[in-house]
Amino acid sequence: MQAKFGLLLVAAIILAACSRPKDKVIPTNPDKWSELSEVTKDLNSDEKQLLAAYLMRNTIGNLFSSEKGSIPPGTTVGEAIDLQRDFEAKEKLKEAQAEALKARAKAERDAAIEKMNHLITFAVVSKGLSPKNFYAGQYSNRIDFVFAIKNNTAKAIAGVKGAVQFRDMFDTTIENIGISVDQTIPANSEKTISGYGKDINEFKDDDSKLAVTDLAKMKVSFSPQMIVFADGSRATAPDESD
């Protein structure tokens, strides 16, 4: 009787072990994944999501291939969950590292721009409109600007490149306009610069808003990208990344 009870106990243990969902081997053929539906009922929601992500990640590369998935033979549900959890942890680490790199690059750019903003002072003096004139070769309405740049350094400036940002009174950006000024500005002097403008694209709302909004009702800022001095030296800011 005792021996019979022992055999029943061993059989029960074996059956229990075989019924554990994480021990189920994943079929390599996705067409047979329906077999996993019963065993995955005992997984918690996090484990189910990890398993689904693992299956998707390891088969999506063969969607246009004749191969039926790429799950290594013998991979169990538990192994798949652990592998996906490890994969996601590594991905999060890479994302964190990328964000940290992006933050450092932005800080370097902001510092360079701040430094250049001390080297020069930029202002938009006026904004006017010129109607299209086919006889003069101007085929669209145009916004004309007059700028003023003050050189705050002891060296002559040969050129300034950057972007002018126009915002409305609600601090919403209307438009950014890139400019390149190649006129010499003597040391500790200022210069008024005209002849710069922008053709208006009538199908572009930003252009239309910039054209009709009074300059006094806009906030204007300048982000320098490069200042070239007459002696060949220059101050620059790294390009802005997306």
Coordinates of N, CA and C in Angstrom, one line a residue, residues 37 57 69 102 104 135 159 177 229:
S37 N -2.1 28.7 -26.2 CA -3.2 29.5 -25.6 C -3.6 28.9 -24.2
R57 N 9.1 39.9 -32.0 CA 10.5 40.3 -32.3 C 11.3 39.3 -33.1
G69 N 9.2 31.6 -39.2 CA 9.7 32.1 -37.9 C 11.2 31.9 -37.6
K102 N 22.1 63.2 -26.0 CA 21.3 64.3 -26.6 C 21.3 65.5 -25.7
R104 N 23.5 66.3 -23.4 CA 24.8 66.9 -23.4 C 25.1 67.8 -24.6
Y135 N 7.4 92.7 -63.9 CA 8.3 93.4 -64.8 C 9.7 93.5 -64.2
G159 N 31.3 88.3 -41.0 CA 30.0 87.7 -41.3 C 29.3 87.0 -40.1
I177 N 13.6 82.1 -39.7 CA 14.2 82.5 -41.0 C 15.7 82.5 -40.8
F229 N 35.2 86.2 -37.9 CA 35.9 87.5 -37.7 C 36.8 87.8 -38.8

